[in-house]
XYZ file of C-alpha atoms in Angstrom:
550
model
C 39.503 -130.379 7.832
C 42.516 -131.228 9.438
C 44.498 -132.501 7.079
C 46.950 -134.153 10.401
C 50.973 -133.625 10.926
C 53.156 -132.231 8.169
C 50.415 -130.730 6.156
C 48.847 -134.783 6.368
C 52.318 -136.215 4.361
C 51.653 -138.945 7.194
C 47.757 -139.340 6.825
C 48.199 -140.212 3.758
C 51.127 -142.615 3.804
C 49.992 -144.541 6.488
C 45.725 -144.514 4.918
C 47.774 -145.798 1.824
C 49.826 -148.904 4.270
C 46.380 -149.647 4.614
C 44.618 -149.457 2.192
C 42.374 -146.990 2.896
C 41.807 -145.311 -0.342
C 38.287 -143.368 0.807
C 40.890 -142.489 3.428
C 42.958 -141.748 1.048
C 40.675 -140.305 -1.332
C 38.736 -137.535 0.971
C 42.860 -136.056 2.608
C 43.813 -135.684 -1.245
C 40.978 -133.398 -2.279
C 41.336 -131.590 1.883
C 44.926 -130.540 0.098
C 47.122 -132.979 2.067
C 51.314 -133.069 1.256
C 52.539 -136.525 -0.157
C 55.409 -136.270 0.505
C 56.204 -138.817 3.903
C 58.551 -141.644 3.337
C 58.216 -145.065 5.962
C 60.981 -146.768 6.217
C 61.464 -148.966 3.871
C 61.498 -145.618 1.620
C 58.415 -145.759 -0.175
C 55.737 -143.244 -0.195
C 51.742 -142.566 -0.439
C 52.293 -143.846 -4.213
C 54.185 -146.700 -4.163
C 51.999 -148.310 -2.557
C 48.390 -146.924 -4.755
C 50.644 -148.432 -8.003
C 50.029 -151.960 -6.146
C 46.196 -151.229 -5.237
C 44.718 -148.347 -5.666
C 41.995 -147.181 -8.016
C 43.327 -145.231 -11.168
C 41.511 -142.057 -9.802
C 43.426 -141.954 -6.662
C 46.938 -142.504 -8.064
C 45.946 -139.264 -10.523
C 45.306 -136.838 -6.829
C 48.411 -137.952 -5.861
C 50.233 -137.529 -8.623
C 49.087 -134.128 -8.635
C 50.482 -133.162 -5.757
C 54.253 -135.490 -6.296
C 57.249 -134.149 -7.112
C 58.663 -136.936 -8.207
C 56.718 -139.905 -10.155
C 60.693 -141.497 -10.865
C 61.003 -141.196 -6.594
C 62.892 -144.844 -5.606
C 63.193 -146.396 -2.265
C 65.358 -148.026 -0.760
C 65.585 -151.157 -2.917
C 65.517 -148.252 -6.777
C 61.729 -149.224 -6.827
C 60.293 -146.923 -7.995
C 55.855 -147.147 -8.331
C 56.274 -147.709 -12.795
C 57.370 -150.985 -11.372
C 55.147 -151.543 -8.598
C 52.438 -150.442 -11.447
C 53.826 -153.129 -14.283
C 54.808 -156.173 -11.808
C 50.695 -156.167 -10.430
C 49.481 -156.068 -13.620
C 47.442 -153.133 -13.845
C 47.663 -151.463 -17.481
C 45.401 -148.055 -16.298
C 48.304 -146.639 -14.028
C 50.982 -147.742 -15.896
C 50.386 -146.123 -18.932
C 49.171 -142.553 -16.477
C 52.535 -143.109 -14.396
C 54.363 -143.193 -17.664
C 52.313 -140.897 -19.605
C 53.245 -138.472 -16.414
C 57.183 -138.588 -17.721
C 57.342 -142.778 -15.150
C 60.904 -143.282 -16.820
C 60.279 -146.848 -18.595
C 64.299 -148.142 -17.993
C 64.294 -147.933 -15.014
C 66.213 -149.611 -12.468
C 66.046 -150.694 -8.843
C 70.055 -151.424 -6.709
C 69.423 -154.965 -8.481
C 69.769 -154.572 -11.718
C 65.951 -154.808 -12.731
C 64.539 -152.933 -14.935
C 60.167 -151.768 -15.900
C 60.200 -154.512 -17.952
C 61.447 -157.210 -15.800
C 59.104 -156.233 -13.137
C 56.124 -156.647 -16.327
C 57.670 -159.795 -17.675
C 57.956 -161.136 -13.834
C 54.277 -159.981 -13.363
C 53.085 -161.744 -16.769
C 51.078 -158.916 -19.208
C 51.460 -158.793 -22.335
C 49.928 -156.525 -23.063
C 51.597 -154.312 -20.359
C 54.873 -155.454 -21.336
C 54.797 -154.573 -24.983
C 53.662 -151.083 -24.013
C 56.294 -150.187 -22.869
C 58.699 -151.574 -25.476
C 56.564 -149.277 -27.539
C 57.468 -146.770 -25.254
C 61.186 -146.644 -25.036
C 61.789 -150.305 -23.134
C 65.376 -152.186 -23.502
C 64.049 -154.990 -24.562
C 67.208 -156.521 -23.871
C 67.755 -154.918 -20.339
C 69.888 -157.346 -17.853
C 69.743 -157.299 -13.896
C 73.010 -156.680 -11.740
C 73.409 -160.671 -11.925
C 73.216 -160.569 -16.575
C 69.160 -161.765 -16.331
C 67.369 -160.792 -19.431
C 63.541 -159.584 -19.156
C 63.675 -162.779 -21.280
C 64.907 -165.104 -18.803
C 62.483 -163.613 -15.961
C 59.673 -164.407 -18.463
C 60.977 -167.330 -19.122
C 61.493 -168.392 -15.665
C 57.534 -167.069 -14.508
C 56.466 -169.260 -16.860
C 55.024 -166.629 -18.665
C 54.317 -168.241 -22.481
C 52.709 -165.411 -24.164
C 55.294 -162.876 -23.573
C 58.320 -164.827 -24.294
C 57.115 -164.650 -27.237
C 56.626 -161.386 -27.456
C 59.956 -160.174 -26.494
C 61.588 -162.921 -28.921
C 59.635 -160.951 -31.438
C 60.079 -157.336 -30.291
C 64.278 -158.613 -30.738
C 64.972 -159.675 -27.293
C 68.036 -162.031 -27.620
C 67.111 -165.331 -26.222
C 70.099 -166.787 -26.930
C 72.167 -164.883 -24.217
C 73.056 -166.223 -21.151
C 73.150 -164.667 -17.499
C 76.750 -163.985 -15.689
C 75.935 -167.873 -14.394
C 75.896 -169.205 -17.850
C 72.419 -170.092 -17.224
C 70.164 -169.689 -20.987
C 66.387 -168.635 -21.336
C 66.061 -172.762 -21.685
C 67.937 -173.334 -17.700
C 65.248 -170.077 -16.390
C 62.215 -172.186 -18.615
C 62.862 -175.552 -16.540
C 62.724 -173.546 -13.497
C 59.298 -172.452 -13.959
C 58.309 -176.018 -14.201
C 55.946 -174.850 -17.742
C 56.153 -177.207 -19.942
C 55.102 -174.931 -23.169
C 57.840 -172.799 -23.003
C 60.316 -174.998 -22.914
C 59.132 -176.528 -25.452
C 58.770 -173.512 -27.477
C 62.476 -172.782 -26.887
C 63.421 -176.399 -27.431
C 61.378 -175.544 -30.780
C 63.322 -172.515 -31.083
C 66.905 -174.292 -31.237
C 68.259 -174.577 -28.050
C 70.735 -176.958 -26.827
C 69.126 -179.445 -24.459
C 72.347 -179.978 -22.807
C 73.694 -176.569 -22.982
C 75.490 -176.153 -18.914
C 75.719 -173.028 -16.444
C 79.047 -172.153 -15.537
C 78.082 -175.802 -13.091
C 77.623 -177.912 -15.329
C 74.287 -178.314 -14.380
C 71.623 -178.270 -17.727
C 67.755 -177.518 -18.083
C 67.405 -181.162 -16.754
C 68.799 -181.102 -13.995
C 67.302 -177.509 -12.923
C 63.711 -179.233 -14.390
C 64.763 -181.867 -11.204
C 65.404 -179.891 -8.378
C 62.019 -177.691 -9.883
C 61.026 -181.750 -9.045
C 58.948 -181.211 -13.369
C 57.993 -184.592 -14.850
C 56.341 -182.892 -17.753
C 59.832 -180.994 -18.431
C 62.148 -183.431 -17.692
C 59.632 -185.765 -20.589
C 60.269 -182.828 -23.028
C 64.236 -182.344 -22.328
C 65.217 -185.583 -22.690
C 62.493 -185.988 -25.659
C 64.848 -183.438 -27.234
C 67.799 -185.450 -26.045
C 68.973 -184.426 -22.770
C 71.257 -186.235 -21.202
C 69.681 -188.352 -17.973
C 73.555 -189.039 -17.050
C 75.001 -185.321 -17.589
C 77.271 -184.370 -14.460
C 77.771 -181.285 -13.506
C 80.748 -179.667 -12.047
C 80.797 -182.044 -9.406
C 79.687 -184.862 -10.262
C 75.779 -184.436 -9.937
C 73.745 -186.418 -11.521
C 69.339 -185.686 -12.563
C 68.279 -188.516 -11.017
C 70.575 -186.921 -7.424
C 68.661 -183.601 -7.449
C 65.426 -184.286 -8.032
C 66.070 -187.553 -5.173
C 68.445 -184.933 -2.643
C 65.028 -182.512 -2.934
C 62.211 -185.233 -2.749
C 60.759 -185.552 -6.198
C 59.175 -189.399 -6.882
C 57.239 -189.382 -10.071
C 60.772 -187.545 -11.511
C 63.030 -190.428 -9.692
C 60.971 -192.778 -11.012
C 60.679 -190.852 -14.539
C 64.488 -190.582 -15.619
C 65.238 -194.094 -14.142
C 63.206 -195.479 -16.289
C 64.882 -193.506 -18.764
C 67.854 -195.027 -18.498
C 69.489 -193.265 -15.914
C 72.308 -194.573 -13.358
C 71.223 -194.922 -10.185
C 74.239 -195.715 -8.562
C 76.004 -192.844 -10.427
C 78.354 -191.366 -7.407
C 79.054 -187.492 -7.731
C 82.997 -185.900 -7.250
C 83.011 -187.087 -3.347
C 80.892 -190.600 -3.689
C 77.666 -189.583 -2.527
C 75.105 -191.689 -4.420
C 70.936 -190.543 -5.190
C 70.242 -192.483 -2.389
C 72.564 -191.213 0.597
C 71.571 -188.392 -0.860
C 67.921 -188.832 0.086
C 68.275 -190.244 3.390
C 70.125 -188.096 4.352
C 67.175 -185.601 3.364
C 64.804 -188.238 5.307
C 62.159 -188.905 1.540
C 61.779 -192.425 2.633
C 59.739 -193.249 -0.788
C 62.641 -192.289 -2.476
C 64.600 -194.521 -0.143
C 61.864 -197.195 -1.720
C 62.396 -197.255 -5.135
C 65.407 -195.928 -5.112
C 66.297 -199.913 -3.769
C 63.735 -201.162 -5.590
C 65.992 -200.446 -9.096
C 69.395 -201.658 -7.283
C 70.567 -198.571 -5.168
C 73.352 -200.025 -3.430
C 72.715 -199.827 0.338
C 76.283 -200.592 1.130
C 77.695 -197.641 -0.789
C 80.595 -195.624 0.866
C 81.091 -191.763 0.048
C 84.595 -190.554 -0.506
C 84.849 -189.995 3.292
C 84.180 -193.167 4.282
C 80.112 -192.998 4.701
C 77.244 -195.160 3.948
C 73.679 -194.384 3.353
C 72.922 -195.607 6.982
C 75.054 -193.249 8.444
C 73.120 -190.760 7.040
C 69.832 -192.177 7.676
C 71.179 -192.895 11.127
C 72.552 -188.828 11.451
C 68.647 -188.158 10.070
C 67.434 -190.012 12.710
C 65.078 -192.118 10.673
C 63.508 -195.161 12.773
C 61.167 -196.318 9.889
C 64.326 -195.419 7.093
C 66.859 -197.121 9.570
C 65.012 -200.638 9.060
C 64.060 -200.135 6.493
C 67.950 -200.517 5.199
C 68.960 -202.753 7.232
C 65.847 -205.454 6.501
C 68.012 -205.081 2.960
C 71.066 -205.803 3.919
C 72.618 -202.248 4.907
C 75.583 -203.373 7.235
C 75.305 -202.335 10.557
C 78.731 -202.760 12.085
C 79.966 -199.851 9.112
C 82.517 -197.211 10.048
C 83.974 -194.480 8.181
C 86.804 -192.963 7.388
C 87.635 -191.149 10.511
C 85.476 -194.964 12.681
C 83.227 -193.369 13.362
C 79.624 -196.480 14.107
C 76.130 -195.859 12.700
C 75.340 -194.869 17.030
C 78.192 -192.104 16.502
C 75.412 -191.154 13.481
C 72.318 -191.213 15.935
C 73.878 -189.848 19.082
C 75.402 -186.745 17.558
C 71.706 -186.567 15.364
C 70.004 -186.946 18.703
C 67.433 -189.396 17.858
C 66.691 -191.709 21.223
C 65.104 -193.845 18.753
C 67.216 -194.727 16.236
C 69.642 -194.917 19.415
C 67.604 -197.599 20.753
C 66.673 -200.122 17.649
C 70.895 -199.645 16.828
C 71.559 -200.553 20.569
C 68.496 -203.418 20.680
C 70.862 -204.874 17.275
C 73.727 -205.316 18.673
C 75.224 -202.409 18.613
C 78.356 -200.905 20.931
C 77.884 -198.288 23.319
C 81.126 -197.743 24.424
C 82.503 -198.336 20.854
C 85.511 -194.659 19.666
C 86.405 -193.445 16.550
C 89.674 -193.653 15.348
C 90.419 -190.088 17.639
C 89.293 -191.733 20.249
C 85.623 -189.789 20.479
C 82.987 -191.884 22.242
C 78.994 -192.251 21.101
C 78.173 -190.402 24.861
C 80.907 -187.769 23.521
C 78.599 -187.547 20.438
C 75.285 -187.630 22.528
C 77.065 -185.121 24.285
C 77.150 -182.924 21.738
C 73.265 -183.566 19.784
C 72.259 -181.433 23.392
C 69.684 -184.483 23.820
C 68.923 -185.620 26.926
C 67.199 -187.806 27.029
C 69.959 -189.671 24.327
C 72.250 -189.301 27.232
C 69.621 -190.723 29.762
C 68.967 -193.738 28.046
C 73.323 -193.974 26.941
C 73.850 -193.943 31.088
C 71.339 -197.002 31.526
C 73.116 -198.647 29.113
C 75.885 -198.654 30.675
C 77.951 -196.504 29.369
C 81.321 -195.254 30.458
C 80.734 -191.710 31.554
C 84.950 -191.183 32.361
C 85.901 -191.182 28.922
C 88.775 -189.071 27.020
C 89.073 -188.808 23.471
C 92.796 -188.339 22.338
C 92.365 -184.728 24.325
C 91.810 -186.263 27.087
C 88.562 -184.026 26.268
C 85.641 -186.105 28.596
C 81.907 -185.479 27.790
C 81.736 -182.774 31.043
C 84.653 -180.973 28.542
C 81.895 -181.479 25.995
C 78.943 -180.589 28.286
C 80.400 -177.137 28.905
C 81.601 -176.637 25.912
C 78.221 -176.876 23.938
C 76.553 -174.857 26.112
C 74.390 -177.260 27.591
C 73.927 -176.719 31.202
C 71.390 -179.962 32.272
C 73.634 -182.226 30.445
C 76.461 -180.657 32.144
C 74.077 -181.615 35.835
C 73.133 -185.161 34.761
C 76.992 -186.017 34.121
C 78.361 -184.164 37.695
C 75.687 -186.937 39.035
C 76.956 -189.634 37.963
C 80.500 -188.946 38.975
C 82.390 -186.681 36.278
C 85.145 -185.472 37.642
C 84.996 -181.711 38.037
C 88.153 -181.142 38.104
C 89.701 -183.101 35.420
C 92.109 -181.419 32.265
C 92.271 -182.322 28.736
C 95.454 -183.222 27.535
C 96.875 -178.946 27.678
C 95.594 -179.039 31.742
C 92.577 -177.377 30.647
C 89.674 -177.807 33.320
C 85.993 -177.871 32.710
C 86.208 -174.480 34.583
C 88.753 -173.309 31.821
C 86.098 -173.887 28.781
C 83.207 -172.844 30.891
C 85.380 -169.276 32.142
C 86.010 -168.940 28.119
C 82.433 -169.594 26.802
C 81.220 -166.862 29.508
C 78.664 -170.063 31.265
C 78.636 -167.445 34.354
C 75.682 -170.355 34.478
C 78.180 -173.354 34.954
C 80.697 -171.387 36.045
C 78.759 -171.021 39.374
C 77.675 -174.965 38.984
C 81.029 -176.262 38.711
C 82.767 -174.189 41.941
C 79.913 -175.064 43.852
C 80.774 -179.234 42.912
C 84.445 -178.415 43.928
C 86.168 -176.747 40.631
C 89.530 -175.205 41.448
C 88.818 -172.054 40.384
C 93.644 -171.232 40.482
C 93.597 -174.789 38.844
C 96.530 -174.191 35.923
C 96.876 -175.399 31.977
C 99.943 -176.212 31.094
C 101.044 -172.620 29.481
C 100.274 -171.493 34.014
C 96.460 -170.054 32.714
C 93.750 -169.647 35.455
C 90.278 -169.952 34.177
C 90.054 -166.240 35.166
C 92.881 -165.528 32.375
C 90.088 -167.832 30.729
C 87.609 -165.223 31.933
C 89.075 -161.932 31.034
C 90.039 -163.567 27.512
C 86.646 -164.289 26.887
C 85.539 -160.395 28.167
C 82.432 -161.604 30.959
C 82.544 -159.073 33.392
C 80.299 -161.524 34.966
C 82.059 -164.500 35.426
C 85.483 -162.359 35.873
C 83.228 -160.929 39.059
C 82.191 -164.247 40.457
C 85.613 -166.130 39.802
C 87.375 -162.899 41.972
C 84.251 -164.002 44.034
C 84.805 -167.172 44.599
C 88.546 -166.653 45.151
C 90.189 -166.932 42.475
C 93.856 -164.490 42.521
C 93.774 -161.521 40.781
C 97.229 -161.303 39.483
C 97.810 -165.053 38.744
C 100.738 -165.315 35.685
C 100.628 -167.486 33.269
C 104.840 -169.070 31.098
C 104.724 -165.911 29.508
C 104.221 -163.757 33.000
C 101.135 -162.265 31.526
C 97.773 -161.400 34.565
C 94.549 -161.359 33.662
C 94.978 -158.462 33.421
C 96.995 -158.451 30.365
C 94.017 -160.859 29.067
C 90.945 -158.840 28.997
C 89.968 -156.278 26.243
C 86.671 -155.088 27.251
C 86.566 -151.424 29.045
C 84.555 -152.896 31.374
C 86.607 -156.285 32.485
C 89.615 -153.481 32.697
C 88.215 -151.735 35.265
C 87.042 -154.267 37.188
C 90.262 -156.358 37.188
C 92.016 -153.120 37.957
C 89.268 -152.415 41.213
C 89.823 -155.598 42.643
C 93.775 -155.159 42.471
C 95.606 -155.946 39.272
C 98.255 -155.409 38.187
C 99.380 -155.580 34.702
C 102.381 -158.721 34.379
C 105.896 -158.537 32.776
C 104.801 -159.424 29.865
C 103.039 -156.418 29.042
C 106.212 -154.862 28.587
C 108.335 -157.983 26.270
C 105.807 -157.249 23.984
C 104.912 -161.210 24.208
C 101.876 -163.382 22.887
C 99.842 -164.025 26.159
C 100.602 -167.253 26.111
C 97.549 -167.841 25.246
C 97.755 -171.243 23.232
C 95.935 -173.945 25.159
C 92.983 -171.412 25.983
C 93.297 -169.418 22.040
C 92.278 -172.969 21.131
C 90.401 -174.188 23.751
C 92.959 -177.314 23.802
C 91.716 -178.856 20.379
C 95.952 -179.601 19.781
C 94.399 -183.235 17.614
C 93.805 -182.707 14.076
C 89.532 -183.466 14.178
């Protein structure tokens, strides 16, 4: 039989990858080599250790020079066999010299893999063969942590009986109890509590096991912890309670249980967010209903002035917005930046919520404290149907914010040619300038939007317009690095040697070799700024005119 390329090495690897153990057996019995590795650095032995019959593994070992060969992630065949519960293969590999304390690149030992796999038999075998029962990975996560995290009580019990230090913490301060709570396994949690673990121990972020159980969504574990004295209103370093975490994750049963056991429904984190804010933002309607039924304040504000309705409007859930309004939520609320609910709904891109708010009297021309209109927000959402709806309802399309940005500037800056066309069709000035003199064409050129540049020029945009630094769109294109846009502007009549206030030409600002080469070919020359070594005079182009503080 022909063994194939490299004495059959590639053929054996491919057969192993495909799980074709009959072909592997055939190739190996005819003398095929096994040295090939795939892109992950794995050999046929790696794949066989996971799934192949013991006989195939033995044949591979007979032709393999290194039983401890690791893949690109430092994983050996023994890691894989142990993690997949393959006791016979584990015993075979160890008998052939496999290192029971081998670690992968993240520091996980073979025993970590065995604990994760949940085999108490393999775990005990490895310990008896010298595996370090207290091995920890690069993050300080020990074997017993992994066993608890995986919810394998027999393995946890075995490890502790074999001398594992169950009180040891990971580098982030998490205890074995934290990991057990994350598993959602009540039996493991109760076993550890019976061993005397501190039910209110905090990790470096201030999280307790109850926070972990709330994140996991395990009512049973939460009940076990509270029964042992867990503080239902304990806060993390960011001020989050278990209720806020459960609400954000949408765990209804845990939310109800925590509330029934004394959780403060209107508790705020350090940024002023309540559980109701979190649930509304995540679109967890059923959780919102539960919280409101238990007295959650529908008009609670964050430190930034955001109400629950702001969260729901941005999320785009009309059902939730209607529910909150029916419960007394303030439709006229503004946050500390003056953003209305309609700003949020428009920015979130929900036409349904926008329609509802407008029907309830929301002002389509409302502006925030930076002068940004609802139309600005809608353009940033990239949702044409929202823009179309606002235009149909009489929104002022020529509006500007405090920096002088028009909705057309925003459409181009956010790279939305479809909305750009809509706004131009509605009469927005293609030569409009912001407070720094930056035109829409400057913006398109700076961001390398050739399609938009072509559209704007076709609609009458000036290719030689200057901002307050005297930079032209060609300066912007050279700085942006788009050869396509540079060529397009030059063919449309852009002045190749226009100078800004610092004396810089587009060639001075070009940094891409292709752009430099092209500009030189069409007559571009360095300006006086290149002799003085000045800063280029591109403040406006660098900031794109964002001189306002927002």
